[in-house]
Amino acid sequence: MDPVFLSGQLFTGLSVASLLLLTALGLALSFGLMRVINMAHGEFLMIGGYLTFIAAKLMGPGFLWLAFPLAFVGTALLGALLEFTVIRRLYGRPLDTLLATWGISLILQQAARQIFGSTGVPVTAPAWLSGAVVVHGGVLDGLTFPHVRLFVIVLSALVLGGMWWLLNRSPFGMHVRAVNQNREVAASLGVNTRRLDMLVFALGAGIAGVAGVGLALLSPVNPTVGAAYIVNAFLVVVVGGVGSVLGAGAAALLLGFTTALAEGLTSSSLAQSIMLILVVVFLQWKPKGLFPTQSRALEET
Amino acid sequence: MPEMLLDVQGVTVSFDGFKAIQNLSLTVEKGSLRVLIGPNGAGKSTLLDTIIGKVRPVSGDVRYLGQSITRLPEYKIATLGICRKFQAPGVLDGLSVRENLLVACKRGKGVLASFKLGAAASERARVDELLSLTGLQGKAGMLAALLAHGEKQWLEIGMVVAADPQLLLLDEPTAGMTAQETAQTAELIRALAGKHTVLVIDHDMAFVELLDAPITVLHQGQVFREGDLATLRADADVMEIYLGRPKETPHAQA
Amino acid sequence: MNRSAQTVLIGVAALALIFAPLYLGAYSLTLLGRVLALSIAAIGICVVWGRGGILSLGQGLFFGLGGYALAMHLKLMATAKGELPDFMVYNGVEALPWFWKPFVSAPFALLMVLILPAAAAGLIAWLMFRRRITGVYVSIITQALVLAFVTWLNGSQGLTSGTNGITDFQMFLGINLRGESVARGLYWVTLLILGLCLAATALLLRTHFGAILTAIKDNENRVRFLGYNPAAYKIAAFALGGLLSGVSGALYTLHLGTISPAMIGVTFSIELVVWVALGGRSSLIGAVGGLILGNLAKDKISSAAPDAWLYVMGGLFVLVVLVLPQGVAGLLNHRRVRRTVPSVRREVKEVTDIA
Ligand SMILES: Nc1ncnc2c1ncn2[C@@H]1O[C@H](COP(=O)(O)OP(=O)(O)OP(=O)(O)O)[C@@H](O)[C@H]1O
Ligand SMILES: [Mg+2]
């Protein structure tokens, strides 16, 4: 195969993986902590995208400075509200939570459809992001790296690094990991698990909102964009291993590259199917994902 | 030499590098009653987990009637005649007491054998027998979820003896029982010991005393001492591993 | 509500359904027949989820396999001998693909309606349960698989007619599907099959199999260490669920005269589950009734106020789960469920073996 084409596919795969990773991080966090499957998580991505659109409308070219805080805070608040009103009432009933959050995602999608219409709203990237790095000479002559995609990759690397630090080096992270291992024991040692649940959930939603900013830069935002990402994001969580941030990172890369490569070799719909089936096969080999957490408390549930 | 029913040979179990059991060997004679004690975290439950196949050892071998069972699937180990009562009561909440016992005493455990309405006369008789053994006759039709804690313990004991296993493994059967219930349980277990080989874990020294059987003390994943209660009580080292811990007897349930 | 009142109610409903063709107009009868066909899938969900505790979000896959198996036969029947189905011609396919060929035979196609979904479900279940994949993982994987199937269908224009789906049927078993009295006949056949499936499943759940399934849902480890192999039971239940979905899909295709990827996708699959939840996941009658009434309501509301429909649907998902965890059937069996459900949940926590 042509090396330029191949590298191009890999690069695209990397940028897709970056968004997937940002979406999956929040899922991995809340799934690890609360064993909760939030089907409305994709809609945080969508809302982040629409908030970016609004920021661009309000601010013109310099909108990114507003878009990031707006998307993060907006979706985080919505996440906290969702946790408070629905999810905490369903604690210990993961399958029911899944259904309820799916319902919420339907409502959010329909609301977006009525407010913004069902066709995508475009966001024009600022001028400094609209160029591309082009390789001259050598085997990779002509290979282009669009700035927007580079930006998204850097963004998600930064967020991943931040999350890793937060979880592994900060007191907050220590509490999260403690509850992850054994909720009852952590609670009896004085960790306020309810507040922690809400914080983590809001944080995960906020990160998805940030991913929405990246998404809006890459393609128009429409009401079903979240739904398009959610299944893959879940697969990232499953492949990565419950609640593991690094696992999610590795899995997102793996899935992103596999899809991009398969797309290069066959049609995109076949690639998607192949990827989904590969995941199921992978789970035969490692049913607990790449980075499983071993704990007696986890095992019994 | 008496026939060995269970022979645990140099078993090591590791959880992410933490060795819950280290090179532990233990034999149990056919028809005997054996008590296993040791401080919290000594590895008692893990040892039972290893015997029934819930946890796989990184090294060593578990032999049952001379055959290695270390790599068998759990359900096959159970059908060989090893049955275990879990530390927390493990009854089937959505079924009635009678159905719980029936599920336990069915002979054919395959899917095809299960497509049958009702129970055979022999099975019904066995269930009645178990109901009176556990004193639950009056509650046969009740959902297991509605039983009191002690009754669940008994029901589970009934379930593990239902299929007449050769080797009974009982993990803290008296947890959550009153003194009187504990005494009844001790009597029940002594009655079972004639027919089955029984391995009992417990923290309650009063109960252990009632069982009046040889004791093995586990500590940090290894066999620390073996002997009868009087000898162990006089043993300063044994007292120390217990007193080194904040709490000894009636062990609180999660 | 007590037992006898329930029996009377079910009897009345059954009579009303049997005589429906005599008093319902053409549109209503078609709608009802279609919904009855769908409700067979609900029986499967009741077994797999209500009894087995396995939430599959991929029932559309098995539904689709049944539907497509029949549709392929019907399409070949509507195509002149020696010619290719119209969509293949448009897509430049030159010879009938190998997997289409045997579907000329009606018995083969009917057999495939049963075998394909059951085998696919059995295989998927074997892959999952052998490796002890449980809970939400199963939901995610099954959802991913239905998505994979639909994506593949959409991308395979020439083989499956892609997004358009397979349409334009004429004859089945020598009967002209566009004939006068076909609607009534199809309705009664559907009702009969529904009745048979209901009765057979009800009987099955009263056997020891049903008890073991409930037992596995409550405490899989306890069952395993009593000498049962839970995976085998779950695989059997899942295959049965797939089989029922496939039958449902085939009948539905016959009613609608078409099948397409959009009809069997992720949304469809999860909607099925919600109607079952609304009716009562662990009661056969509840599950079937919930699906029938839910879909009838959907037809009414979504044609009267299309924009409002998704809000209603979304709201239902949340409400059912929060307020009616055992569905309407649970509400009717008030006393029994009230007493058991909370205590069951309390026990689940105690069982976690934290020493
Ligand atoms: N699945 C597991 N994953 C990780 N660690 C485990 C697991 N099971 C047991 N352990 C650890 O192994 C050690 C031995 O545990 P075990 O339950 O066997 O002790 P025990 O002697 O039964 O104690 P107790 O008297 O409290 O029941 C403990 O430190 C425990 O935390
Ligand atoms: Mg123990």
Coordinates of C-alpha atoms and ligand atoms in Angstrom, one line a residue, chain B residues 44-45 87 171-172, chain C residues 355, ligand 2:
Chain B
K44 CA -9.1 -19.7 55.3
S45 CA -11.8 -18.7 52.8
Q87 CA -19.3 -17.1 54.3
D171 CA -17.4 -21.2 56.0
E172 CA -18.4 -19.6 59.2
Chain C
A355 CA -14.9 -10.0 55.2
Ligands
MG2 MG -13.2 -15.9 55.4

